[in-house]
């Protein structure tokens, strides 16, 4: 059965109106009505504790370092340490004895 052009237009308009009402009635699933507020420390500053990951050669050493082989020679470069320039400015860290 074939619909007339007017019937298709009315059906399309109804579909758009129902969709608009459906999505505007409530917040989407998982959304809340209040804004997120990050945890704060006792003095009101943002609490930055958590999991931090180093994605460079600073993972092995923050000072400049040479490449080192892995623990098992037969495994090749697996477990080896790449050389790195380091992230410390001005030379070595000022450790005290």
PDB file of N, CA and C in Angstrom:
ATOM      1  N   UNK A   1       0.830  -1.162   0.000  1.00  0.00           N
ATOM      2  CA  UNK A   1       0.000   0.000   0.000  1.00  0.00           C
ATOM      3  C   UNK A   1       0.887   1.241   0.000  1.00  0.00           C
ATOM      4  N   UNK A   2       0.569   2.182  -0.821  1.00  0.00           N
ATOM      5  CA  UNK A   2       1.393   3.365  -0.972  1.00  0.00           C
ATOM      6  C   UNK A   2       0.726   4.568  -0.320  1.00  0.00           C
ATOM      7  N   UNK A   3       1.530   5.343   0.470  1.00  0.00           N
ATOM      8  CA  UNK A   3       0.973   6.526   1.120  1.00  0.00           C
ATOM      9  C   UNK A   3       1.137   7.732   0.206  1.00  0.00           C
ATOM     10  N   UNK A   4       0.263   8.681   0.399  1.00  0.00           N
ATOM     11  CA  UNK A   4       0.383   9.912  -0.366  1.00  0.00           C
ATOM     12  C   UNK A   4       1.504  10.764   0.235  1.00  0.00           C
ATOM     13  N   UNK A   5       1.945  11.755  -0.472  1.00  0.00           N
ATOM     14  CA  UNK A   5       2.993  12.646   0.007  1.00  0.00           C
ATOM     15  C   UNK A   5       2.608  13.351   1.287  1.00  0.00           C
ATOM     16  N   UNK A   6       1.307  13.676   1.397  1.00  0.00           N
ATOM     17  CA  UNK A   6       0.827  14.347   2.601  1.00  0.00           C
ATOM     18  C   UNK A   6       0.881  13.413   3.808  1.00  0.00           C
ATOM     19  N   UNK A   7       0.549  12.135   3.618  1.00  0.00           N
ATOM     20  CA  UNK A   7       0.590  11.163   4.706  1.00  0.00           C
ATOM     21  C   UNK A   7       2.003  10.927   5.212  1.00  0.00           C
ATOM     22  N   UNK A   8       2.963  10.874   4.281  1.00  0.00           N
ATOM     23  CA  UNK A   8       4.368  10.693   4.667  1.00  0.00           C
ATOM     24  C   UNK A   8       4.849  11.894   5.454  1.00  0.00           C
ATOM     25  N   UNK A   9       4.465  13.093   5.042  1.00  0.00           N
ATOM     26  CA  UNK A   9       4.883  14.311   5.736  1.00  0.00           C
ATOM     27  C   UNK A   9       4.319  14.345   7.148  1.00  0.00           C
ATOM     28  N   UNK A  10       3.059  13.971   7.310  1.00  0.00           N
ATOM     29  CA  UNK A  10       2.437  13.977   8.638  1.00  0.00           C
ATOM     30  C   UNK A  10       3.096  12.932   9.538  1.00  0.00           C
ATOM     31  N   UNK A  11       3.348  11.738   8.985  1.00  0.00           N
ATOM     32  CA  UNK A  11       4.003  10.690   9.764  1.00  0.00           C
ATOM     33  C   UNK A  11       5.400  11.128  10.192  1.00  0.00           C
ATOM     34  N   UNK A  12       6.149  11.750   9.312  1.00  0.00           N
ATOM     35  CA  UNK A  12       7.494  12.230   9.635  1.00  0.00           C
ATOM     36  C   UNK A  12       7.446  13.312  10.700  1.00  0.00           C
ATOM     37  N   UNK A  13       6.489  14.217  10.574  1.00  0.00           N
ATOM     38  CA  UNK A  13       6.345  15.284  11.555  1.00  0.00           C
ATOM     39  C   UNK A  13       6.004  14.721  12.929  1.00  0.00           C
ATOM     40  N   UNK A  14       5.114  13.750  12.981  1.00  0.00           N
ATOM     41  CA  UNK A  14       4.766  13.122  14.251  1.00  0.00           C
ATOM     42  C   UNK A  14       5.978  12.412  14.866  1.00  0.00           C
ATOM     43  N   UNK A  15       6.777  11.730  14.043  1.00  0.00           N
ATOM     44  CA  UNK A  15       7.964  11.039  14.551  1.00  0.00           C
ATOM     45  C   UNK A  15       8.959  12.035  15.144  1.00  0.00           C
ATOM     46  N   UNK A  16       9.137  13.174  14.496  1.00  0.00           N
ATOM     47  CA  UNK A  16      10.057  14.195  15.000  1.00  0.00           C
ATOM     48  C   UNK A  16       9.536  14.775  16.314  1.00  0.00           C
ATOM     49  N   UNK A  17       8.229  15.022  16.397  1.00  0.00           N
ATOM     50  CA  UNK A  17       7.661  15.585  17.625  1.00  0.00           C
ATOM     51  C   UNK A  17       7.768  14.605  18.794  1.00  0.00           C
ATOM     52  N   UNK A  18       7.486  13.334  18.548  1.00  0.00           N
ATOM     53  CA  UNK A  18       7.590  12.332  19.610  1.00  0.00           C
ATOM     54  C   UNK A  18       9.034  12.200  20.067  1.00  0.00           C
ATOM     55  N   UNK A  19       9.977  12.196  19.129  1.00  0.00           N
ATOM     56  CA  UNK A  19      11.399  12.101  19.484  1.00  0.00           C
ATOM     57  C   UNK A  19      11.830  13.297  20.320  1.00  0.00           C
ATOM     58  N   UNK A  20      11.398  14.492  19.935  1.00  0.00           N
ATOM     59  CA  UNK A  20      11.773  15.698  20.679  1.00  0.00           C
ATOM     60  C   UNK A  20      11.228  15.640  22.100  1.00  0.00           C
ATOM     61  N   UNK A  21       9.985  15.214  22.256  1.00  0.00           N
ATOM     62  CA  UNK A  21       9.411  15.112  23.592  1.00  0.00           C
ATOM     63  C   UNK A  21      10.102  14.032  24.417  1.00  0.00           C
ATOM     64  N   UNK A  22      10.433  12.920  23.797  1.00  0.00           N
ATOM     65  CA  UNK A  22      11.066  11.807  24.504  1.00  0.00           C
ATOM     66  C   UNK A  22      12.420  12.216  25.069  1.00  0.00           C
ATOM     67  N   UNK A  23      13.238  12.867  24.259  1.00  0.00           N
ATOM     68  CA  UNK A  23      14.594  13.198  24.686  1.00  0.00           C
ATOM     69  C   UNK A  23      14.669  14.451  25.555  1.00  0.00           C
ATOM     70  N   UNK A  24      13.625  15.286  25.555  1.00  0.00           N
ATOM     71  CA  UNK A  24      13.682  16.490  26.380  1.00  0.00           C
ATOM     72  C   UNK A  24      12.981  16.319  27.729  1.00  0.00           C
ATOM     73  N   UNK A  25      12.260  15.240  27.921  1.00  0.00           N
ATOM     74  CA  UNK A  25      11.490  15.062  29.144  1.00  0.00           C
ATOM     75  C   UNK A  25      12.369  14.842  30.360  1.00  0.00           C
ATOM     76  N   UNK A  26      13.335  13.963  30.287  1.00  0.00           N
ATOM     77  CA  UNK A  26      14.205  13.628  31.409  1.00  0.00           C
ATOM     78  C   UNK A  26      15.657  13.726  30.969  1.00  0.00           C
ATOM     79  N   UNK A  27      16.566  13.901  31.930  1.00  0.00           N
ATOM     80  CA  UNK A  27      17.977  13.828  31.559  1.00  0.00           C
ATOM     81  C   UNK A  27      18.300  12.450  30.994  1.00  0.00           C
ATOM     82  N   UNK A  28      19.276  12.400  30.151  1.00  0.00           N
ATOM     83  CA  UNK A  28      19.675  11.123  29.563  1.00  0.00           C
ATOM     84  C   UNK A  28      20.120  10.160  30.643  1.00  0.00           C
ATOM     85  N   UNK A  29      20.101   8.884  30.338  1.00  0.00           N
ATOM     86  CA  UNK A  29      20.493   7.848  31.290  1.00  0.00           C
ATOM     87  C   UNK A  29      21.920   8.093  31.751  1.00  0.00           C
ATOM     88  N   UNK A  30      22.144   8.094  33.042  1.00  0.00           N
ATOM     89  CA  UNK A  30      23.480   8.290  33.592  1.00  0.00           C
ATOM     90  C   UNK A  30      23.788   9.736  33.955  1.00  0.00           C
ATOM     91  N   UNK A  31      22.975  10.667  33.521  1.00  0.00           N
ATOM     92  CA  UNK A  31      23.229  12.057  33.861  1.00  0.00           C
ATOM     93  C   UNK A  31      22.519  12.414  35.154  1.00  0.00           C
ATOM     94  N   UNK A  32      23.081  13.354  35.842  1.00  0.00           N
ATOM     95  CA  UNK A  32      22.444  13.837  37.066  1.00  0.00           C
ATOM     96  C   UNK A  32      22.091  15.305  36.887  1.00  0.00           C
ATOM     97  N   UNK A  33      21.290  15.821  37.774  1.00  0.00           N
ATOM     98  CA  UNK A  33      20.868  17.212  37.654  1.00  0.00           C
ATOM     99  C   UNK A  33      21.860  18.181  38.273  1.00  0.00           C
ATOM    100  N   UNK A  34      22.762  17.707  39.117  1.00  0.00           N
ATOM    101  CA  UNK A  34      23.745  18.611  39.713  1.00  0.00           C
ATOM    102  C   UNK A  34      25.104  18.408  39.054  1.00  0.00           C
ATOM    103  N   UNK A  35      25.907  19.449  39.039  1.00  0.00           N
ATOM    104  CA  UNK A  35      27.219  19.408  38.406  1.00  0.00           C
ATOM    105  C   UNK A  35      28.207  18.627  39.270  1.00  0.00           C
ATOM    106  N   UNK A  36      29.186  18.003  38.622  1.00  0.00           N
ATOM    107  CA  UNK A  36      30.212  17.252  39.346  1.00  0.00           C
ATOM    108  C   UNK A  36      31.127  18.214  40.090  1.00  0.00           C
ATOM    109  N   UNK A  37      31.482  17.861  41.315  1.00  0.00           N
ATOM    110  CA  UNK A  37      32.449  18.636  42.094  1.00  0.00           C
ATOM    111  C   UNK A  37      33.523  17.674  42.560  1.00  0.00           C
ATOM    112  N   UNK A  38      34.741  17.950  42.140  1.00  0.00           N
ATOM    113  CA  UNK A  38      35.872  17.090  42.483  1.00  0.00           C
ATOM    114  C   UNK A  38      36.096  17.089  43.984  1.00  0.00           C
ATOM    115  N   UNK A  39      36.667  15.997  44.539  1.00  0.00           N
ATOM    116  CA  UNK A  39      36.961  15.968  45.970  1.00  0.00           C
ATOM    117  C   UNK A  39      37.934  17.077  46.360  1.00  0.00           C
ATOM    118  N   UNK A  40      37.785  17.580  47.555  1.00  0.00           N
ATOM    119  CA  UNK A  40      38.624  18.679  48.044  1.00  0.00           C
ATOM    120  C   UNK A  40      39.351  18.262  49.316  1.00  0.00           C
ATOM    121  N   UNK A  41      40.492  18.883  49.545  1.00  0.00           N
ATOM    122  CA  UNK A  41      41.231  18.664  50.788  1.00  0.00           C
ATOM    123  C   UNK A  41      40.592  19.514  51.883  1.00  0.00           C
ATOM    124  N   UNK A  42      41.135  19.417  53.090  1.00  0.00           N
ATOM    125  CA  UNK A  42      40.572  20.153  54.221  1.00  0.00           C
ATOM    126  C   UNK A  42      40.623  21.663  54.015  1.00  0.00           C
ATOM    127  N   UNK A  43      41.648  22.149  53.283  1.00  0.00           N
ATOM    128  CA  UNK A  43      41.747  23.593  53.064  1.00  0.00           C
ATOM    129  C   UNK A  43      41.035  24.059  51.795  1.00  0.00           C
ATOM    130  N   UNK A  44      40.258  23.178  51.135  1.00  0.00           N
ATOM    131  CA  UNK A  44      39.442  23.572  49.993  1.00  0.00           C
ATOM    132  C   UNK A  44      40.095  23.437  48.634  1.00  0.00           C
ATOM    133  N   UNK A  45      41.358  23.023  48.582  1.00  0.00           N
ATOM    134  CA  UNK A  45      42.040  22.849  47.289  1.00  0.00           C
ATOM    135  C   UNK A  45      41.668  21.490  46.695  1.00  0.00           C
ATOM    136  N   UNK A  46      41.757  21.341  45.362  1.00  0.00           N
ATOM    137  CA  UNK A  46      41.424  20.052  44.756  1.00  0.00           C
ATOM    138  C   UNK A  46      42.330  18.934  45.275  1.00  0.00           C
ATOM    139  N   UNK A  47      41.746  17.773  45.536  1.00  0.00           N
ATOM    140  CA  UNK A  47      42.488  16.610  46.015  1.00  0.00           C
ATOM    141  C   UNK A  47      43.016  15.860  44.794  1.00  0.00           C
ATOM    142  N   UNK A  48      44.324  15.915  44.559  1.00  0.00           N
ATOM    143  CA  UNK A  48      44.938  15.311  43.385  1.00  0.00           C
ATOM    144  C   UNK A  48      45.510  13.928  43.667  1.00  0.00           C
ATOM    145  N   UNK A  49      45.166  13.325  44.793  1.00  0.00           N
ATOM    146  CA  UNK A  49      45.617  11.974  45.077  1.00  0.00           C
ATOM    147  C   UNK A  49      44.930  11.010  44.128  1.00  0.00           C
ATOM    148  N   UNK A  50      45.642   9.955  43.757  1.00  0.00           N
ATOM    149  CA  UNK A  50      45.057   8.969  42.862  1.00  0.00           C
ATOM    150  C   UNK A  50      46.148   8.217  42.132  1.00  0.00           C
ATOM    151  N   UNK A  51      45.794   7.661  41.012  1.00  0.00           N
ATOM    152  CA  UNK A  51      46.744   6.881  40.215  1.00  0.00           C
ATOM    153  C   UNK A  51      47.330   7.791  39.147  1.00  0.00           C
ATOM    154  N   UNK A  52      48.633   7.932  39.156  1.00  0.00           N
ATOM    155  CA  UNK A  52      49.334   8.729  38.160  1.00  0.00           C
ATOM    156  C   UNK A  52      50.288   7.798  37.427  1.00  0.00           C
ATOM    157  N   UNK A  53      50.373   7.938  36.125  1.00  0.00           N
ATOM    158  CA  UNK A  53      51.200   7.048  35.321  1.00  0.00           C
ATOM    159  C   UNK A  53      52.208   7.862  34.521  1.00  0.00           C
ATOM    160  N   UNK A  54      53.477   7.476  34.599  1.00  0.00           N
ATOM    161  CA  UNK A  54      54.509   8.114  33.798  1.00  0.00           C
ATOM    162  C   UNK A  54      54.591   7.401  32.454  1.00  0.00           C
ATOM    163  N   UNK A  55      54.496   8.142  31.368  1.00  0.00           N
ATOM    164  CA  UNK A  55      54.519   7.534  30.045  1.00  0.00           C
ATOM    165  C   UNK A  55      55.787   7.899  29.277  1.00  0.00           C
ATOM    166  N   UNK A  56      56.890   8.023  29.966  1.00  0.00           N
ATOM    167  CA  UNK A  56      58.147   8.349  29.323  1.00  0.00           C
ATOM    168  C   UNK A  56      59.278   7.630  30.026  1.00  0.00           C
ATOM    169  N   UNK A  57      60.501   8.045  29.747  1.00  0.00           N
ATOM    170  CA  UNK A  57      61.640   7.385  30.369  1.00  0.00           C
ATOM    171  C   UNK A  57      61.752   7.718  31.854  1.00  0.00           C
ATOM    172  N   UNK A  58      60.981   8.687  32.341  1.00  0.00           N
ATOM    173  CA  UNK A  58      60.995   9.008  33.767  1.00  0.00           C
ATOM    174  C   UNK A  58      60.419   7.866  34.597  1.00  0.00           C
ATOM    175  N   UNK A  59      59.748   6.922  33.950  1.00  0.00           N
ATOM    176  CA  UNK A  59      59.235   5.746  34.660  1.00  0.00           C
ATOM    177  C   UNK A  59      60.392   4.959  35.273  1.00  0.00           C
ATOM    178  N   UNK A  60      61.521   4.898  34.574  1.00  0.00           N
ATOM    179  CA  UNK A  60      62.671   4.126  35.055  1.00  0.00           C
ATOM    180  C   UNK A  60      63.594   4.966  35.907  1.00  0.00           C
ATOM    181  N   UNK A  61      63.821   6.224  35.554  1.00  0.00           N
ATOM    182  CA  UNK A  61      64.721   7.089  36.310  1.00  0.00           C
ATOM    183  C   UNK A  61      64.447   8.532  35.906  1.00  0.00           C
ATOM    184  N   UNK A  62      64.303   9.436  36.880  1.00  0.00           N
ATOM    185  CA  UNK A  62      64.019  10.820  36.521  1.00  0.00           C
ATOM    186  C   UNK A  62      65.282  11.590  36.148  1.00  0.00           C
ATOM    187  N   UNK A  63      66.457  11.049  36.476  1.00  0.00           N
ATOM    188  CA  UNK A  63      67.706  11.661  36.039  1.00  0.00           C
ATOM    189  C   UNK A  63      68.101  11.067  34.698  1.00  0.00           C
ATOM    190  N   UNK A  64      69.010  11.731  33.975  1.00  0.00           N
ATOM    191  CA  UNK A  64      69.499  11.210  32.702  1.00  0.00           C
ATOM    192  C   UNK A  64      70.165   9.851  32.946  1.00  0.00           C
ATOM    193  N   UNK A  65      69.907   8.872  32.052  1.00  0.00           N
ATOM    194  CA  UNK A  65      70.444   7.526  32.262  1.00  0.00           C
ATOM    195  C   UNK A  65      70.692   6.821  30.928  1.00  0.00           C
ATOM    196  N   UNK A  66      71.614   5.861  30.962  1.00  0.00           N
ATOM    197  CA  UNK A  66      71.941   5.048  29.790  1.00  0.00           C
ATOM    198  C   UNK A  66      70.960   3.888  29.686  1.00  0.00           C
ATOM    199  N   UNK A  67      70.922   3.286  28.485  1.00  0.00           N
ATOM    200  CA  UNK A  67      70.092   2.096  28.297  1.00  0.00           C
ATOM    201  C   UNK A  67      70.708   0.920  29.053  1.00  0.00           C
ATOM    202  N   UNK A  68      69.837   0.034  29.537  1.00  0.00           N
ATOM    203  CA  UNK A  68      70.300  -1.148  30.266  1.00  0.00           C
ATOM    204  C   UNK A  68      69.595  -2.370  29.695  1.00  0.00           C
ATOM    205  N   UNK A  69      70.275  -3.510  29.658  1.00  0.00           N
ATOM    206  CA  UNK A  69      69.647  -4.719  29.102  1.00  0.00           C
ATOM    207  C   UNK A  69      68.587  -5.280  30.045  1.00  0.00           C
ATOM    208  N   UNK A  70      67.759  -6.165  29.491  1.00  0.00           N
ATOM    209  CA  UNK A  70      66.746  -6.838  30.303  1.00  0.00           C
ATOM    210  C   UNK A  70      67.380  -7.869  31.216  1.00  0.00           C
ATOM    211  N   UNK A  71      66.615  -8.448  32.142  1.00  0.00           N
ATOM    212  CA  UNK A  71      67.160  -9.396  33.108  1.00  0.00           C
ATOM    213  C   UNK A  71      67.515 -10.753  32.495  1.00  0.00           C
ATOM    214  N   UNK A  72      66.886 -11.127  31.379  1.00  0.00           N
ATOM    215  CA  UNK A  72      67.152 -12.420  30.745  1.00  0.00           C
ATOM    216  C   UNK A  72      67.637 -12.172  29.324  1.00  0.00           C
ATOM    217  N   UNK A  73      68.868 -12.546  29.033  1.00  0.00           N
ATOM    218  CA  UNK A  73      69.485 -12.262  27.738  1.00  0.00           C
ATOM    219  C   UNK A  73      68.710 -12.918  26.595  1.00  0.00           C
ATOM    220  N   UNK A  74      68.174 -14.116  26.800  1.00  0.00           N
ATOM    221  CA  UNK A  74      67.466 -14.832  25.743  1.00  0.00           C
ATOM    222  C   UNK A  74      66.183 -14.137  25.309  1.00  0.00           C
ATOM    223  N   UNK A  75      65.655 -13.258  26.138  1.00  0.00           N
ATOM    224  CA  UNK A  75      64.406 -12.566  25.785  1.00  0.00           C
ATOM    225  C   UNK A  75      64.654 -11.272  25.034  1.00  0.00           C
ATOM    226  N   UNK A  76      65.884 -10.943  24.749  1.00  0.00           N
ATOM    227  CA  UNK A  76      66.195  -9.749  23.973  1.00  0.00           C
ATOM    228  C   UNK A  76      65.901  -8.472  24.736  1.00  0.00           C
ATOM    229  N   UNK A  77      65.148  -7.582  24.101  1.00  0.00           N
ATOM    230  CA  UNK A  77      64.885  -6.270  24.680  1.00  0.00           C
ATOM    231  C   UNK A  77      63.742  -6.268  25.695  1.00  0.00           C
ATOM    232  N   UNK A  78      63.064  -7.399  25.862  1.00  0.00           N
ATOM    233  CA  UNK A  78      61.954  -7.449  26.817  1.00  0.00           C
ATOM    234  C   UNK A  78      62.486  -7.185  28.225  1.00  0.00           C
ATOM    235  N   UNK A  79      61.945  -6.199  28.867  1.00  0.00           N
ATOM    236  CA  UNK A  79      62.378  -5.857  30.221  1.00  0.00           C
ATOM    237  C   UNK A  79      63.571  -4.924  30.268  1.00  0.00           C
ATOM    238  N   UNK A  80      64.099  -4.556  29.101  1.00  0.00           N
ATOM    239  CA  UNK A  80      65.218  -3.621  29.063  1.00  0.00           C
ATOM    240  C   UNK A  80      64.773  -2.209  29.410  1.00  0.00           C
ATOM    241  N   UNK A  81      65.728  -1.368  29.740  1.00  0.00           N
ATOM    242  CA  UNK A  81      65.434   0.015  30.103  1.00  0.00           C
ATOM    243  C   UNK A  81      65.978   0.919  29.001  1.00  0.00           C
ATOM    244  N   UNK A  82      65.122   1.730  28.374  1.00  0.00           N
ATOM    245  CA  UNK A  82      65.608   2.633  27.335  1.00  0.00           C
ATOM    246  C   UNK A  82      66.378   3.810  27.927  1.00  0.00           C
ATOM    247  N   UNK A  83      67.277   4.375  27.136  1.00  0.00           N
ATOM    248  CA  UNK A  83      68.022   5.555  27.583  1.00  0.00           C
ATOM    249  C   UNK A  83      67.070   6.736  27.669  1.00  0.00           C
ATOM    250  N   UNK A  84      67.369   7.673  28.542  1.00  0.00           N
ATOM    251  CA  UNK A  84      66.514   8.846  28.685  1.00  0.00           C
ATOM    252  C   UNK A  84      67.288  10.075  29.097  1.00  0.00           C
ATOM    253  N   UNK A  85      66.770  11.236  28.679  1.00  0.00           N
ATOM    254  CA  UNK A  85      67.408  12.500  29.022  1.00  0.00           C
ATOM    255  C   UNK A  85      67.102  12.929  30.450  1.00  0.00           C
ATOM    256  N   UNK A  86      66.043  12.402  31.009  1.00  0.00           N
ATOM    257  CA  UNK A  86      65.661  12.773  32.375  1.00  0.00           C
ATOM    258  C   UNK A  86      64.774  13.998  32.392  1.00  0.00           C
ATOM    259  N   UNK A  87      64.205  14.279  33.536  1.00  0.00           N
ATOM    260  CA  UNK A  87      63.314  15.426  33.689  1.00  0.00           C
ATOM    261  C   UNK A  87      63.831  16.432  34.715  1.00  0.00           C
ATOM    262  N   UNK A  88      65.005  16.168  35.274  1.00  0.00           N
ATOM    263  CA  UNK A  88      65.580  17.051  36.287  1.00  0.00           C
ATOM    264  C   UNK A  88      66.353  18.154  35.584  1.00  0.00           C
ATOM    265  N   UNK A  89      66.067  19.396  35.920  1.00  0.00           N
ATOM    266  CA  UNK A  89      66.798  20.525  35.330  1.00  0.00           C
ATOM    267  C   UNK A  89      68.000  20.872  36.186  1.00  0.00           C
ATOM    268  N   UNK A  90      69.110  21.164  35.544  1.00  0.00           N
ATOM    269  CA  UNK A  90      70.289  21.635  36.254  1.00  0.00           C
ATOM    270  C   UNK A  90      71.216  20.555  36.786  1.00  0.00           C
ATOM    271  N   UNK A  91      71.194  19.375  36.210  1.00  0.00           N
ATOM    272  CA  UNK A  91      72.124  18.321  36.645  1.00  0.00           C
ATOM    273  C   UNK A  91      71.483  17.330  37.585  1.00  0.00           C
ATOM    274  N   UNK A  92      72.344  16.633  38.365  1.00  0.00           N
ATOM    275  CA  UNK A  92      71.802  15.592  39.248  1.00  0.00           C
ATOM    276  C   UNK A  92      70.977  16.164  40.396  1.00  0.00           C
ATOM    277  N   UNK A  93      70.197  15.305  41.015  1.00  0.00           N
ATOM    278  CA  UNK A  93      69.409  15.718  42.163  1.00  0.00           C
ATOM    279  C   UNK A  93      70.321  16.038  43.338  1.00  0.00           C
ATOM    280  N   UNK A  94      69.996  17.055  44.105  1.00  0.00           N
ATOM    281  CA  UNK A  94      70.852  17.431  45.240  1.00  0.00           C
ATOM    282  C   UNK A  94      70.591  16.575  46.469  1.00  0.00           C
ATOM    283  N   UNK A  95      70.972  15.293  46.381  1.00  0.00           N
ATOM    284  CA  UNK A  95      70.811  14.407  47.542  1.00  0.00           C
ATOM    285  C   UNK A  95      71.807  14.775  48.620  1.00  0.00           C
ATOM    286  N   UNK A  96      71.405  14.590  49.857  1.00  0.00           N
ATOM    287  CA  UNK A  96      72.314  14.828  50.970  1.00  0.00           C
ATOM    288  C   UNK A  96      72.603  13.491  51.628  1.00  0.00           C
ATOM    289  N   UNK A  97      73.831  13.316  52.134  1.00  0.00           N
ATOM    290  CA  UNK A  97      74.166  12.017  52.773  1.00  0.00           C
ATOM    291  C   UNK A  97      73.373  11.815  54.059  1.00  0.00           C
TER     292      UNK A  97
END
